[in-house]
């Protein structure tokens, strides 16, 4: 009985540390990104250049997570997690040197590269180590809440960048307590086979998140145009992340395919609401719906792709890369649309492309109703 209790305590400690690292990573990411468009404008960036700043981060994150997620299936997860958070600590602090738009682009590229190293490996490690992937994901949302609220209080860009670096260093120290049981080394996973197996899910995620990332980078500017100050921007972000933290702990109980489709429908309604509103205070309710929609999409899609085969690091890497391909292209598209037809046009673009995303996951007429969308 005593031995069983000790084993259980060790397992719980491992899970607690994994959740803590996830919390700290998203805390640091949100601290640095929430007011980034405002910093870009302060440095003289146009709407289009603000989009390019986001594109640099997303492109670096995409390529890094794709490669290192693939390598984690042969090298192991933990070495990449530790190396990634250590490099991320340095990358966040180097943002302090960004005195013009070009340097800010370079700094955000380095941050994206560092976060890509750890992201896919951490998700795969969590899937194999924790009892509930939804609960693990919810701690990322909790980190977003902490980041948004802290950013709304601190406000100063330099202090936010410095704090992001410190949090990643704490995550690195926490990772030293983790242990990984390494099995026999496998040959390199079938990269393209994994893509084919989950193609419809990856495509649906790509389309929905392309619309979302076109919105997120210009969203602070849009809210300012509606009269919101930095406190209200932080509050609205916190409401979204609070809804995610709660919803992610429950959505795993339901069928992942239905949950994923529900998230698409809610996203369409959210983007339409953004486009039609003229009062930023009404968006509190919309942010709750946004949090639920992303929880359904993120956890539902992760369960589908990670449950489809053994090469979970590669599958997670492709998933993270799909999201970050959107992080690269979405701000670029959002900047162009905003420059051409205004901020509301970006909202309606996101709604339209999410409709297309939803159509990609609808079951074919000749298929049985219990078929998965993968």
Coordinates of N, CA and C in Angstrom, one line a residue, residues 145-282:
X145 N -4.6 33.8 -19.3 CA -5.4 34.7 -18.4 C -4.4 35.5 -17.6
X146 N -3.4 34.8 -17.0 CA -2.4 35.5 -16.1 C -1.7 36.5 -17.0
X147 N -1.3 36.1 -18.2 CA -0.6 37.0 -19.1 C -1.4 38.3 -19.4
X148 N -2.7 38.1 -19.8 CA -3.5 39.2 -20.2 C -3.7 40.1 -19.0
X149 N -4.0 39.5 -17.8 CA -4.3 40.4 -16.7 C -3.0 41.1 -16.2
X150 N -1.9 40.4 -16.2 CA -0.6 41.1 -15.8 C -0.2 42.2 -16.8
X151 N -0.4 41.9 -18.1 CA -0.1 42.9 -19.1 C -1.0 44.1 -18.9
X152 N -2.3 43.9 -18.6 CA -3.2 45.1 -18.4 C -2.7 45.9 -17.2
X153 N -2.0 45.3 -16.2 CA -1.6 46.1 -15.1 C -0.2 46.7 -15.3
X154 N 0.7 45.9 -15.8 CA 2.1 46.3 -16.0 C 2.2 47.3 -17.1
X155 N 1.7 47.0 -18.3 CA 1.6 47.8 -19.5 C 2.9 48.2 -20.2
X156 N 4.0 48.4 -19.4 CA 5.3 48.8 -20.0 C 5.8 47.6 -20.8
X157 N 6.2 47.9 -22.1 CA 6.7 46.8 -23.0 C 7.9 46.1 -22.4
X158 N 8.9 46.9 -22.0 CA 10.2 46.3 -21.6 C 10.0 45.4 -20.4
X159 N 9.2 45.8 -19.4 CA 9.0 45.0 -18.2 C 8.2 43.7 -18.6
X160 N 7.3 43.8 -19.6 CA 6.6 42.6 -20.0 C 7.6 41.6 -20.7
X161 N 8.5 42.1 -21.5 CA 9.4 41.2 -22.2 C 10.4 40.6 -21.2
X162 N 10.8 41.3 -20.2 CA 11.7 40.8 -19.2 C 11.0 39.7 -18.3
X163 N 9.8 40.0 -18.0 CA 9.1 39.0 -17.2 C 8.8 37.7 -18.0
X164 N 8.6 37.8 -19.3 CA 8.5 36.6 -20.1 C 9.7 35.8 -20.0
X165 N 10.9 36.4 -20.1 CA 12.1 35.7 -20.0 C 12.3 35.0 -18.7
X166 N 11.9 35.7 -17.6 CA 12.1 35.1 -16.3 C 11.2 33.9 -16.1
X167 N 9.9 34.0 -16.6 CA 9.0 32.8 -16.5 C 9.5 31.6 -17.3
X168 N 10.1 31.8 -18.4 CA 10.7 30.7 -19.2 C 11.9 30.1 -18.4
X169 N 12.6 30.9 -17.8 CA 13.7 30.3 -17.0 C 13.2 29.5 -15.8
X170 N 12.1 29.9 -15.2 CA 11.4 29.1 -14.1 C 10.9 27.8 -14.7
X171 N 10.4 27.8 -16.0 CA 9.9 26.6 -16.6 C 11.1 25.7 -16.9
X172 N 12.2 26.2 -17.3 CA 13.4 25.4 -17.5 C 13.8 24.7 -16.2
X173 N 13.8 25.4 -15.1 CA 14.2 24.8 -13.8 C 13.2 23.7 -13.4
X174 N 11.9 24.0 -13.6 CA 10.9 23.0 -13.3 C 11.1 21.7 -14.2
X175 N 11.5 21.9 -15.4 CA 11.7 20.7 -16.3 C 12.8 19.8 -15.8
X176 N 13.7 20.3 -15.0 CA 14.8 19.4 -14.5 C 14.3 18.3 -13.6
X177 N 13.1 18.5 -13.1 CA 12.5 17.5 -12.2 C 11.7 16.4 -13.0
X178 N 11.5 16.6 -14.3 CA 10.8 15.6 -15.1 C 11.7 14.4 -15.4
X179 N 11.1 13.3 -15.6 CA 11.8 12.1 -16.1 C 11.0 11.5 -17.2
X180 N 11.8 10.9 -18.2 CA 11.2 10.3 -19.4 C 11.7 8.9 -19.5
X181 N 10.8 8.0 -19.7 CA 11.2 6.6 -19.9 C 11.4 6.4 -21.4
X182 N 12.6 6.2 -21.9 CA 12.9 6.1 -23.3 C 12.9 4.6 -23.7
X183 N 12.1 4.3 -24.7 CA 12.0 3.0 -25.2 C 13.1 2.8 -26.3
X184 N 12.9 1.8 -27.1 CA 13.9 1.6 -28.2 C 13.7 2.6 -29.3
X185 N 14.8 3.2 -29.8 CA 14.7 4.2 -30.8 C 14.1 3.7 -32.1
X186 N 13.1 4.4 -32.6 CA 12.4 4.0 -33.8 C 13.1 4.7 -35.0
X187 N 12.8 4.2 -36.2 CA 13.2 4.8 -37.4 C 12.4 6.1 -37.6
X188 N 12.8 7.0 -38.5 CA 12.1 8.2 -38.7 C 10.6 8.0 -39.1
X189 N 9.7 8.7 -38.5 CA 8.3 8.4 -38.8 C 7.9 8.8 -40.3
X190 N 6.8 8.2 -40.8 CA 6.4 8.4 -42.1 C 5.6 9.8 -42.1
X191 N 6.4 10.8 -42.4 CA 5.8 12.2 -42.3 C 4.6 12.4 -43.2
X192 N 4.7 12.1 -44.4 CA 3.6 12.3 -45.4 C 2.4 11.4 -45.1
X193 N 2.7 10.2 -44.6 CA 1.7 9.3 -44.3 C 0.8 9.8 -43.1
X194 N 1.4 10.5 -42.2 CA 0.7 11.1 -41.1 C -0.2 12.2 -41.5
X195 N 0.4 13.0 -42.5 CA -0.4 14.1 -43.1 C -1.6 13.6 -43.8
X196 N -1.5 12.5 -44.6 CA -2.6 11.9 -45.3 C -3.6 11.4 -44.4
X197 N -3.2 10.8 -43.3 CA -4.1 10.2 -42.3 C -5.0 11.2 -41.7
X198 N -4.5 12.4 -41.4 CA -5.3 13.4 -40.7 C -5.5 14.6 -41.5
X199 N -5.5 14.5 -42.9 CA -5.5 15.7 -43.7 C -6.7 16.5 -43.5
X200 N -7.9 16.0 -43.4 CA -9.1 16.8 -43.2 C -9.1 17.6 -42.0
X201 N -8.6 17.1 -40.9 CA -8.5 17.8 -39.6 C -7.5 18.9 -39.8
X202 N -6.3 18.6 -40.4 CA -5.3 19.7 -40.5 C -5.8 20.8 -41.4
X203 N -6.6 20.4 -42.5 CA -7.1 21.5 -43.4 C -8.1 22.3 -42.7
X204 N -9.0 21.7 -41.9 CA -10.1 22.5 -41.2 C -9.4 23.4 -40.2
X205 N -8.4 22.9 -39.5 CA -7.7 23.8 -38.5 C -7.0 24.9 -39.2
X206 N -6.4 24.6 -40.3 CA -5.7 25.7 -41.1 C -6.7 26.8 -41.5
X207 N -7.8 26.4 -42.1 CA -8.7 27.4 -42.6 C -9.3 28.3 -41.5
X208 N -9.8 27.6 -40.4 CA -10.4 28.4 -39.3 C -9.4 29.3 -38.7
X209 N -8.2 28.7 -38.4 CA -7.2 29.5 -37.7 C -6.6 30.6 -38.6
X210 N -6.6 30.4 -39.9 CA -6.2 31.5 -40.8 C -7.1 32.7 -40.6
X211 N -8.4 32.5 -40.6 CA -9.3 33.6 -40.3 C -9.1 34.2 -38.9
X212 N -8.9 33.3 -37.9 CA -8.7 33.8 -36.6 C -7.4 34.7 -36.4
X213 N -6.3 34.2 -37.0 CA -5.1 35.0 -36.9 C -5.1 36.3 -37.7
X214 N -5.9 36.3 -38.7 CA -6.1 37.6 -39.5 C -6.7 38.6 -38.5
X215 N -7.6 38.1 -37.6 CA -8.3 39.0 -36.7 C -7.4 39.4 -35.5
X216 N -6.7 38.4 -34.9 CA -6.1 38.6 -33.6 C -5.0 39.7 -33.6
X217 N -4.2 39.8 -34.6 CA -3.2 40.8 -34.6 C -3.7 42.2 -34.7
X218 N -4.8 42.4 -35.5 CA -5.4 43.8 -35.6 C -6.4 44.0 -34.5
X219 N -6.8 43.0 -33.7 CA -7.9 43.1 -32.7 C -7.6 44.3 -31.7
X220 N -6.4 44.4 -31.2 CA -6.2 45.5 -30.2 C -6.4 46.9 -30.9
X221 N -6.0 47.0 -32.2 CA -6.2 48.2 -32.9 C -7.7 48.5 -33.1
X222 N -8.4 47.4 -33.4 CA -9.9 47.5 -33.7 C -10.6 47.9 -32.4
X223 N -10.2 47.3 -31.2 CA -10.8 47.7 -30.0 C -10.5 49.2 -29.6
X224 N -9.3 49.6 -29.9 CA -8.9 51.0 -29.6 C -9.8 51.9 -30.4
X225 N -10.1 51.5 -31.7 CA -10.9 52.3 -32.6 C -12.3 52.4 -32.1
X226 N -12.7 51.4 -31.3 CA -14.1 51.4 -30.7 C -14.1 52.1 -29.3
X227 N -12.9 52.6 -28.9 CA -12.9 53.3 -27.6 C -12.3 52.6 -26.4
X228 N -11.8 51.4 -26.6 CA -11.3 50.6 -25.5 C -9.9 51.1 -25.2
X229 N -9.5 51.0 -23.9 CA -8.1 51.3 -23.5 C -7.4 50.0 -23.2
X230 N -6.2 50.1 -22.7 CA -5.4 48.8 -22.5 C -6.0 48.0 -21.4
X231 N -6.6 48.6 -20.4 CA -7.2 47.8 -19.4 C -8.3 46.9 -19.9
X232 N -9.2 47.5 -20.8 CA -10.3 46.8 -21.4 C -9.8 45.7 -22.4
X233 N -8.7 46.0 -23.1 CA -8.2 45.0 -24.0 C -7.7 43.8 -23.2
X234 N -7.0 44.0 -22.1 CA -6.6 42.9 -21.2 C -7.7 42.2 -20.6
X235 N -8.8 42.9 -20.2 CA -10.0 42.3 -19.6 C -10.7 41.4 -20.6
X236 N -10.9 41.8 -21.8 CA -11.5 41.0 -22.8 C -10.7 39.8 -23.2
X237 N -9.4 39.9 -23.2 CA -8.6 38.7 -23.4 C -8.7 37.8 -22.3
X238 N -8.8 38.3 -21.1 CA -8.9 37.4 -19.9 C -10.2 36.7 -19.8
X239 N -11.3 37.3 -20.3 CA -12.6 36.6 -20.3 C -12.5 35.4 -21.3
X240 N -11.9 35.6 -22.4 CA -11.7 34.6 -23.4 C -11.0 33.4 -22.8
X241 N -9.8 33.7 -22.2 CA -9.0 32.7 -21.7 C -9.6 32.0 -20.5
X242 N -10.4 32.8 -19.7 CA -11.1 32.2 -18.5 C -12.1 31.1 -19.0
X243 N -12.8 31.5 -20.1 CA -13.8 30.5 -20.6 C -13.0 29.3 -21.2
X244 N -11.9 29.5 -21.8 CA -11.1 28.3 -22.2 C -10.7 27.4 -21.1
X245 N -10.2 28.0 -20.0 CA -9.7 27.3 -18.9 C -10.8 26.4 -18.3
X246 N -12.0 26.9 -18.2 CA -13.1 26.0 -17.7 C -13.5 25.0 -18.8
X247 N -13.7 25.4 -20.0 CA -14.3 24.6 -21.0 C -13.3 23.4 -21.4
X248 N -12.1 23.7 -21.4 CA -11.1 22.6 -21.8 C -11.1 21.5 -20.8
X249 N -11.5 21.7 -19.6 CA -11.5 20.6 -18.6 C -12.7 19.7 -18.7
X250 N -13.7 20.1 -19.6 CA -14.9 19.3 -19.8 C -15.1 18.7 -21.2
X251 N -14.6 19.4 -22.2 CA -14.9 19.0 -23.6 C -14.4 17.6 -23.9
X252 N -13.3 17.1 -23.2 CA -12.8 15.8 -23.5 C -13.7 14.7 -23.2
X253 N -14.8 15.0 -22.4 CA -15.7 13.9 -22.0 C -16.7 13.6 -23.2
X254 N -16.7 14.4 -24.2 CA -17.6 14.2 -25.3 C -16.9 13.7 -26.6
X255 N -17.6 13.2 -27.5 CA -17.1 12.8 -28.8 C -16.2 13.9 -29.5
X256 N -15.0 13.6 -29.7 CA -14.1 14.6 -30.2 C -14.5 15.1 -31.6
X257 N -15.1 14.3 -32.4 CA -15.5 14.8 -33.8 C -16.7 15.8 -33.7
X258 N -17.6 15.5 -32.8 CA -18.7 16.4 -32.6 C -18.3 17.7 -31.9
X259 N -17.4 17.6 -31.0 CA -16.9 18.7 -30.3 C -16.1 19.7 -31.3
X260 N -15.3 19.0 -32.1 CA -14.6 19.8 -33.1 C -15.5 20.6 -34.1
X261 N -16.6 19.9 -34.5 CA -17.5 20.6 -35.4 C -18.3 21.7 -34.7
X262 N -18.6 21.5 -33.4 CA -19.3 22.5 -32.6 C -18.4 23.8 -32.5
X263 N -17.1 23.6 -32.3 CA -16.2 24.7 -32.2 C -16.2 25.5 -33.5
X264 N -16.3 24.9 -34.6 CA -16.4 25.6 -35.9 C -17.6 26.5 -36.0
X265 N -18.8 26.0 -35.6 CA -20.0 26.7 -35.7 C -20.0 27.9 -34.8
X266 N -19.5 27.7 -33.5 CA -19.4 28.9 -32.6 C -18.4 29.9 -33.1
X267 N -17.3 29.5 -33.8 CA -16.4 30.5 -34.3 C -17.0 31.4 -35.3
X268 N -17.8 30.8 -36.2 CA -18.5 31.6 -37.2 C -19.3 32.7 -36.6
X269 N -20.1 32.3 -35.5 CA -20.9 33.3 -34.8 C -20.1 34.4 -34.1
X270 N -19.0 34.0 -33.6 CA -18.1 34.9 -32.9 C -17.6 36.0 -33.9
X271 N -17.1 35.6 -35.0 CA -16.5 36.5 -36.0 C -17.5 37.4 -36.5
X272 N -18.7 36.9 -36.8 CA -19.8 37.8 -37.2 C -20.2 38.8 -36.2
X273 N -20.2 38.4 -34.9 CA -20.5 39.3 -33.8 C -19.4 40.4 -33.7
X274 N -18.2 40.1 -33.9 CA -17.1 41.1 -34.0 C -17.4 42.2 -35.0
X275 N -17.8 41.7 -36.2 CA -18.0 42.6 -37.3 C -19.2 43.5 -37.1
X276 N -20.2 43.1 -36.4 CA -21.4 43.9 -36.3 C -21.5 44.8 -35.1
X277 N -20.6 44.5 -34.1 CA -20.6 45.3 -32.9 C -20.0 46.7 -33.1
X278 N -20.6 47.7 -32.3 CA -20.1 49.0 -32.3 C -19.7 49.5 -30.9
X279 N -19.9 48.5 -29.9 CA -19.6 48.8 -28.5 C -18.7 47.7 -28.0
X280 N -17.5 48.0 -27.6 CA -16.5 47.0 -27.1 C -17.0 46.3 -25.9
X281 N -17.8 47.0 -25.0 CA -18.3 46.4 -23.8 C -19.2 45.2 -24.0
X282 N -19.9 45.2 -25.2 CA -20.8 44.0 -25.5 C -20.0 42.8 -25.8

